[in-house]
Short mmCIF file of N, CA and C in Angstrom, two decimals:
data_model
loop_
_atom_site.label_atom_id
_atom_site.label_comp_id
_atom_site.label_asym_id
_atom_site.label_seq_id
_atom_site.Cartn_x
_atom_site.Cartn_y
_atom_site.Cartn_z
N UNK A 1 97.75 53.58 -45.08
CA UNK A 1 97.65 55.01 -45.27
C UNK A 1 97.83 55.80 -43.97
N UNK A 2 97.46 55.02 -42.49
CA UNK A 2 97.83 55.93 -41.79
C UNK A 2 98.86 56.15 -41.24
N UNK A 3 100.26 55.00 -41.58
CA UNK A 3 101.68 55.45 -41.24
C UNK A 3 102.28 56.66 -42.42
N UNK A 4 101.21 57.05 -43.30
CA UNK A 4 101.91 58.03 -43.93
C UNK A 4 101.87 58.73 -43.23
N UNK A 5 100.73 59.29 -42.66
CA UNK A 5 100.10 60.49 -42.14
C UNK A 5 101.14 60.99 -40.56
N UNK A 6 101.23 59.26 -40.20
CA UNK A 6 102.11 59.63 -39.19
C UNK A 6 103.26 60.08 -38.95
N UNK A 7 103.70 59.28 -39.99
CA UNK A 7 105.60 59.49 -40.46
C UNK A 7 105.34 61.35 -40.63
N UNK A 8 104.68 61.36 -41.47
CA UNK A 8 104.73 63.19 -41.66
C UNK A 8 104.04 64.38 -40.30
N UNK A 9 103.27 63.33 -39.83
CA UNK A 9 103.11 64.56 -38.34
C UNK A 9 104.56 64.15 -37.37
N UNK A 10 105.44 63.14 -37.45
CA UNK A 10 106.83 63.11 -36.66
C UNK A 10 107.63 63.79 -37.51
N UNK A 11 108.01 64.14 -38.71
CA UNK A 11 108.93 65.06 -39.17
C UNK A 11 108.83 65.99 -39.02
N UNK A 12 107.34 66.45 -39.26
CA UNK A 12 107.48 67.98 -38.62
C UNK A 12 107.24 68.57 -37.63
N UNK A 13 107.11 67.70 -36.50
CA UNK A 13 107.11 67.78 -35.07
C UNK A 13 108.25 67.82 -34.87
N UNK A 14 109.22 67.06 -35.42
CA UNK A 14 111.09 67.31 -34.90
C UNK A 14 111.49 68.43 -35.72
N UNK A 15 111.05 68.71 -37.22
CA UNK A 15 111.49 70.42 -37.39
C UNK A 15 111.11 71.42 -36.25
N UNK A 16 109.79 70.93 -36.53
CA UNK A 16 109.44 72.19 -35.42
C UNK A 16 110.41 72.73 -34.31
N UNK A 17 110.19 71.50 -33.49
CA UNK A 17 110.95 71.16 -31.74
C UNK A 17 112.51 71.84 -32.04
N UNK A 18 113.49 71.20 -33.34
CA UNK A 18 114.20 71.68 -33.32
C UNK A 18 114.43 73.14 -34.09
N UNK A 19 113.46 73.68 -34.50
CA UNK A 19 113.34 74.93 -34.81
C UNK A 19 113.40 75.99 -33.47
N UNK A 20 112.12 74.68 -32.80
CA UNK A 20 111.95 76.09 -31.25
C UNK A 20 113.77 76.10 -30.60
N UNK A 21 114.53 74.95 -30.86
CA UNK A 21 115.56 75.32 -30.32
C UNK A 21 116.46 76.89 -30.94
N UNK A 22 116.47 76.83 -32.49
CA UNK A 22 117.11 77.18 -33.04
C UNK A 22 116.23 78.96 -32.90
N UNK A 23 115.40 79.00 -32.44
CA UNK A 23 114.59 80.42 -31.86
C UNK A 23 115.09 81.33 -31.21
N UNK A 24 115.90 80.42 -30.40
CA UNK A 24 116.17 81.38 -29.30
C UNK A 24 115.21 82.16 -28.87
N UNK A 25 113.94 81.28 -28.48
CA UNK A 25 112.81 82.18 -27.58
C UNK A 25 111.83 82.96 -28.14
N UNK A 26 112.03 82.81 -29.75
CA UNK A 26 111.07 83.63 -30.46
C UNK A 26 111.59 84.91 -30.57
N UNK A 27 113.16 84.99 -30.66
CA UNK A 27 113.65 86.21 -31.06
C UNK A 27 114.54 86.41 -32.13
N UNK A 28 114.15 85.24 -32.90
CA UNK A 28 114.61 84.78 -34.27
C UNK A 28 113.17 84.57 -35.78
N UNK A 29 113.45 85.65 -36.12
CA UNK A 29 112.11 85.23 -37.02
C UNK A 29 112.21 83.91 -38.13
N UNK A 30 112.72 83.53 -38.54
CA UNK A 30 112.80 82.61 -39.81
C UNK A 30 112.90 81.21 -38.91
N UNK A 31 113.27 80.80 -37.73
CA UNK A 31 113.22 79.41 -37.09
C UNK A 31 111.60 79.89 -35.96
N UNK A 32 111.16 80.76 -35.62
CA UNK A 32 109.91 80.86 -35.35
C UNK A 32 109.28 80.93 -36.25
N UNK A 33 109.23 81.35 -36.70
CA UNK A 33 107.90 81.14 -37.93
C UNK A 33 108.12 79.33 -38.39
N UNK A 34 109.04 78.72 -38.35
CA UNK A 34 109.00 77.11 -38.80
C UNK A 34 108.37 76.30 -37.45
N UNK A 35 108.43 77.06 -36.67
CA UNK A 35 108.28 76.28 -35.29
C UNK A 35 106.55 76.34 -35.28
N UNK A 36 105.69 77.66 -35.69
CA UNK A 36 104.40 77.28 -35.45
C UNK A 36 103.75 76.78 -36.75
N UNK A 37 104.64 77.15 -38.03
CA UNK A 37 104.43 76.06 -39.22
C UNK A 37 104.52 74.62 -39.07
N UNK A 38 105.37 74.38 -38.23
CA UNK A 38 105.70 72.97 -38.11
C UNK A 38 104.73 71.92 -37.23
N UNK A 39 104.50 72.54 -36.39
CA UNK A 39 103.47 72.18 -35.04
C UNK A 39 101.84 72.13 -35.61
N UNK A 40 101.43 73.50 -35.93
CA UNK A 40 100.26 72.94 -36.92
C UNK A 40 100.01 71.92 -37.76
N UNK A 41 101.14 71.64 -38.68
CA UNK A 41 101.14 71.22 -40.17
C UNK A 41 101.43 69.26 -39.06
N UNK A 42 102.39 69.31 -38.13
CA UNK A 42 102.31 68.16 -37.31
C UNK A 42 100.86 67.61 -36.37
N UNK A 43 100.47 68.79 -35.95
CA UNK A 43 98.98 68.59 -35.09
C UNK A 43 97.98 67.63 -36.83
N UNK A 44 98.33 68.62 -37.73
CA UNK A 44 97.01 68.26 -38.39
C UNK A 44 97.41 67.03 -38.77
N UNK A 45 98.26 66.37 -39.25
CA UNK A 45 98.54 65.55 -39.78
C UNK A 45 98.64 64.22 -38.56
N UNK A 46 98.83 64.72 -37.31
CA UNK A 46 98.31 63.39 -36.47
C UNK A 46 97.27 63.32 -36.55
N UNK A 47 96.32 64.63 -36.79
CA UNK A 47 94.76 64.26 -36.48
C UNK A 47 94.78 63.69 -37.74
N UNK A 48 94.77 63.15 -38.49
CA UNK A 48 94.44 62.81 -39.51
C UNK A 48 94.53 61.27 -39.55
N UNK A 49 95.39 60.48 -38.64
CA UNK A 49 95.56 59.03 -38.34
C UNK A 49 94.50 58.31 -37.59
N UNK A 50 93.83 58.76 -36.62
CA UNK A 50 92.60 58.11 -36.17
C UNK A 50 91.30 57.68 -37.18
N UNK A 51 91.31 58.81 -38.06
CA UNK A 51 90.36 59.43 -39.59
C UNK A 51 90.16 58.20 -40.25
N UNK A 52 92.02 57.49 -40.09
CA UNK A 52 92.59 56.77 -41.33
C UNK A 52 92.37 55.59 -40.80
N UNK A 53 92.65 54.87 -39.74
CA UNK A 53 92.17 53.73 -39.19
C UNK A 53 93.05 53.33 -38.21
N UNK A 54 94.14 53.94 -37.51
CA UNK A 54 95.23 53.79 -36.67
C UNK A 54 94.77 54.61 -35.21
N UNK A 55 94.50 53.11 -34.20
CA UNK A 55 93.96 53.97 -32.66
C UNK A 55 95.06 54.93 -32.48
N UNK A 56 93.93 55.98 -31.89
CA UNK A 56 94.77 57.18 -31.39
C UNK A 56 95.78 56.84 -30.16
N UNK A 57 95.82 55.95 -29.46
CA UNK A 57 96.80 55.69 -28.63
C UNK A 57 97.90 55.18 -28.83
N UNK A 58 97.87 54.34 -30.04
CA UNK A 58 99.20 54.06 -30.88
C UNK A 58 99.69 55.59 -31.56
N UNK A 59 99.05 56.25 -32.31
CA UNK A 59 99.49 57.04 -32.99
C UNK A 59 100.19 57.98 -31.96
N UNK A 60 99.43 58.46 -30.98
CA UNK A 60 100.44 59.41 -29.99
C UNK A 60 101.40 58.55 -29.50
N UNK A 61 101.67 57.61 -29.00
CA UNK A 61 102.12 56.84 -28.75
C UNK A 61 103.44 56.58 -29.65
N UNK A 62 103.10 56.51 -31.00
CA UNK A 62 104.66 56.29 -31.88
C UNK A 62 104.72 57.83 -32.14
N UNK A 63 104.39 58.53 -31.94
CA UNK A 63 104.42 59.96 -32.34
C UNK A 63 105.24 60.84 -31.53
N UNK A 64 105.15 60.40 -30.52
CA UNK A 64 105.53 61.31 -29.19
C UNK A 64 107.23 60.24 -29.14
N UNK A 65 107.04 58.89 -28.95
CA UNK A 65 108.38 57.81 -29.18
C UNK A 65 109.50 58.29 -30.43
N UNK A 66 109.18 58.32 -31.00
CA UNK A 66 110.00 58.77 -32.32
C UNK A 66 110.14 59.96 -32.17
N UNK A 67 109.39 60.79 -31.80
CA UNK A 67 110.15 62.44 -31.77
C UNK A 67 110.91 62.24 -30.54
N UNK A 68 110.59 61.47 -30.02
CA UNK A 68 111.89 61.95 -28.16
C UNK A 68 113.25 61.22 -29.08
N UNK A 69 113.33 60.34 -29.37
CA UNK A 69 114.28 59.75 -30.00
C UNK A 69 114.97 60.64 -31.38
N UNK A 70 113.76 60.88 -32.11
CA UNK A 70 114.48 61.43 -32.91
C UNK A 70 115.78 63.42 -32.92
N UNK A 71 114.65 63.46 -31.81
CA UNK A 71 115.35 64.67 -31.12
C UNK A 71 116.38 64.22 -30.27
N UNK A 72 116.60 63.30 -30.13
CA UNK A 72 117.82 63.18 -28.96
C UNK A 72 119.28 63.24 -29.84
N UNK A 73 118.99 62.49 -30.69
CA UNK A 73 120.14 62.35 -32.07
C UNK A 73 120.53 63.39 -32.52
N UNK A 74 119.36 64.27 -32.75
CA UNK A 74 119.28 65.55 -33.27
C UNK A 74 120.29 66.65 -32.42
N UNK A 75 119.82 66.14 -31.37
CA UNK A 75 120.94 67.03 -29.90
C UNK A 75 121.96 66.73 -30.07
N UNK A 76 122.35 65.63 -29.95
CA UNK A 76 123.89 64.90 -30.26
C UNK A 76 124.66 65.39 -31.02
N UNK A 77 124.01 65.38 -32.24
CA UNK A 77 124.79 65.29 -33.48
C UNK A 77 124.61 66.74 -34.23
N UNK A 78 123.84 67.43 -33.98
CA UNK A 78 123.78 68.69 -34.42
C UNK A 78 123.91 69.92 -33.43
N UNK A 79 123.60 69.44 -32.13
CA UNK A 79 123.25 70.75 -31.53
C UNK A 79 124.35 70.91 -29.96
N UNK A 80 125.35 69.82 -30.20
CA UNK A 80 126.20 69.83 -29.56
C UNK A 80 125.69 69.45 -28.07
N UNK A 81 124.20 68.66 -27.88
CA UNK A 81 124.03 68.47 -26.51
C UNK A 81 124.58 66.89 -26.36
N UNK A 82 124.76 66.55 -24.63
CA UNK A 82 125.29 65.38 -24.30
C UNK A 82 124.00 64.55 -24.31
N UNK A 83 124.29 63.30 -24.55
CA UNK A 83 123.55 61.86 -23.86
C UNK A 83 123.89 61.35 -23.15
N UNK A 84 123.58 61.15 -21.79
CA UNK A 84 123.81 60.11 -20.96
C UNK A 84 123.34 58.66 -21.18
N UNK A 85 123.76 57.11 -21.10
CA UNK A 85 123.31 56.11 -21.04
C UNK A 85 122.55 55.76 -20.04
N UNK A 86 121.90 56.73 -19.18
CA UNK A 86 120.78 56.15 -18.61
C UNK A 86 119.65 57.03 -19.46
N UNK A 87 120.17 58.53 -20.01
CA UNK A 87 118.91 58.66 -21.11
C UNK A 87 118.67 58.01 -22.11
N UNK A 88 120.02 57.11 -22.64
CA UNK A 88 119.58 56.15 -23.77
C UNK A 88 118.80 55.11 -23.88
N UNK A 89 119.14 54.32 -21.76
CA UNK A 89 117.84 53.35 -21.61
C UNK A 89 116.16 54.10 -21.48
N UNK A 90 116.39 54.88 -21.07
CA UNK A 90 114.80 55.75 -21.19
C UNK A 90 114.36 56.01 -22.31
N UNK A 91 114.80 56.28 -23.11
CA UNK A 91 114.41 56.46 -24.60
C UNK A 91 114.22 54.82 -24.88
N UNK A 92 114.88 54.18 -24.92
CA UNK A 92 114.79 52.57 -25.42
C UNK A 92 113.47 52.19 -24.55
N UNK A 93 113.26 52.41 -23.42
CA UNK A 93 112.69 51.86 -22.75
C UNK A 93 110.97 52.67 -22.74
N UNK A 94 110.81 53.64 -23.63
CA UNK A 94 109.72 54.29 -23.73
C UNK A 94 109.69 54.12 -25.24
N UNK A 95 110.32 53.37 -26.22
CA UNK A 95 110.07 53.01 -27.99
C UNK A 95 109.60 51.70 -27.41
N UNK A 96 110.08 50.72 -26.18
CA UNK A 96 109.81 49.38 -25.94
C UNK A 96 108.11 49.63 -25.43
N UNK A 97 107.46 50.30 -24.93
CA UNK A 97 106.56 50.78 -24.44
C UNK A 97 105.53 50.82 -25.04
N UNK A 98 105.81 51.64 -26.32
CA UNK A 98 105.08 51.69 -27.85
C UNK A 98 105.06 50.46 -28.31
N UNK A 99 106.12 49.46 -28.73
CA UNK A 99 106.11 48.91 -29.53
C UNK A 99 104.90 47.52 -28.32
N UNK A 100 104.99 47.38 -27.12
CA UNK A 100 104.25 46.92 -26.20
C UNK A 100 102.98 47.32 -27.12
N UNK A 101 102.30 48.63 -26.99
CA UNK A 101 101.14 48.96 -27.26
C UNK A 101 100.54 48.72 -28.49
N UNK A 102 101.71 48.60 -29.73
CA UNK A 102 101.20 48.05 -31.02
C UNK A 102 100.81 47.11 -31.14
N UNK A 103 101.77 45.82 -30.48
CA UNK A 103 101.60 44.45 -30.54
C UNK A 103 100.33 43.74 -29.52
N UNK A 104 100.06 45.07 -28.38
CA UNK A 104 98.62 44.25 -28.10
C UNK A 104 97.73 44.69 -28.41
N UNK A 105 97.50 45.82 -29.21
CA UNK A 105 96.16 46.55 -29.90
C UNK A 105 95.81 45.16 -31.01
N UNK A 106 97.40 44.32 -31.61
CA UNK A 106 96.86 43.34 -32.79
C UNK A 106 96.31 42.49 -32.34
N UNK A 107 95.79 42.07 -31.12
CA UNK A 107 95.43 40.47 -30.28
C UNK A 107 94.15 40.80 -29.57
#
């Protein structure tokens, strides 16, 4: 139950994020208003994974991993920004980080 909670505080942490892009600074009403919808509705729903039985250091941990990643794609492929392959090893190399922290929370 608490990778639900999580999966849904990372989706709407990447609406959000990519809402604040789509803001332009908060001088866009309909992508600001998703951006502090999104961030709440994401805050509450991480808090809600510790509740559930998933350490809070994993949960920020895949929370924060998956939105850098998932926003990077998001840049790419929608928002016309570049990737460099040394940001692709940093991203790889901060999901390897997480996945470090899952596998020794089980031992």
């Amino acid at each position: 139950m608490p990778w639900f909670w999580l999966a849904g505080a990372i989706v709407l942490e990447v609406f959000a994020t990519t809402s604040l892009k789509l803001s332009e600074g908060f001088t866009r009403l309909l992508p600001s208003v998703f951006v502090v919808v999104g961030y709440v509705g994401a805050f509450y729903m991480l808090s809600q994974t510790p509740n559930r039985g998933m350490p809070l250091g994993v949960a920020y941990g895949v929370w924060a991993a998956l939105g850098v990643a998932l926003l990077a794609v998001i840049g790419v492929v929608f928002l016309g920004e570049s990737l460099t392959w040394i940001q692709v090893g940093g991203i790889a190399m901060v999901i390897a980080g997480v996945m470090a922290l899952e596998m020794g929370g089980q031992h």
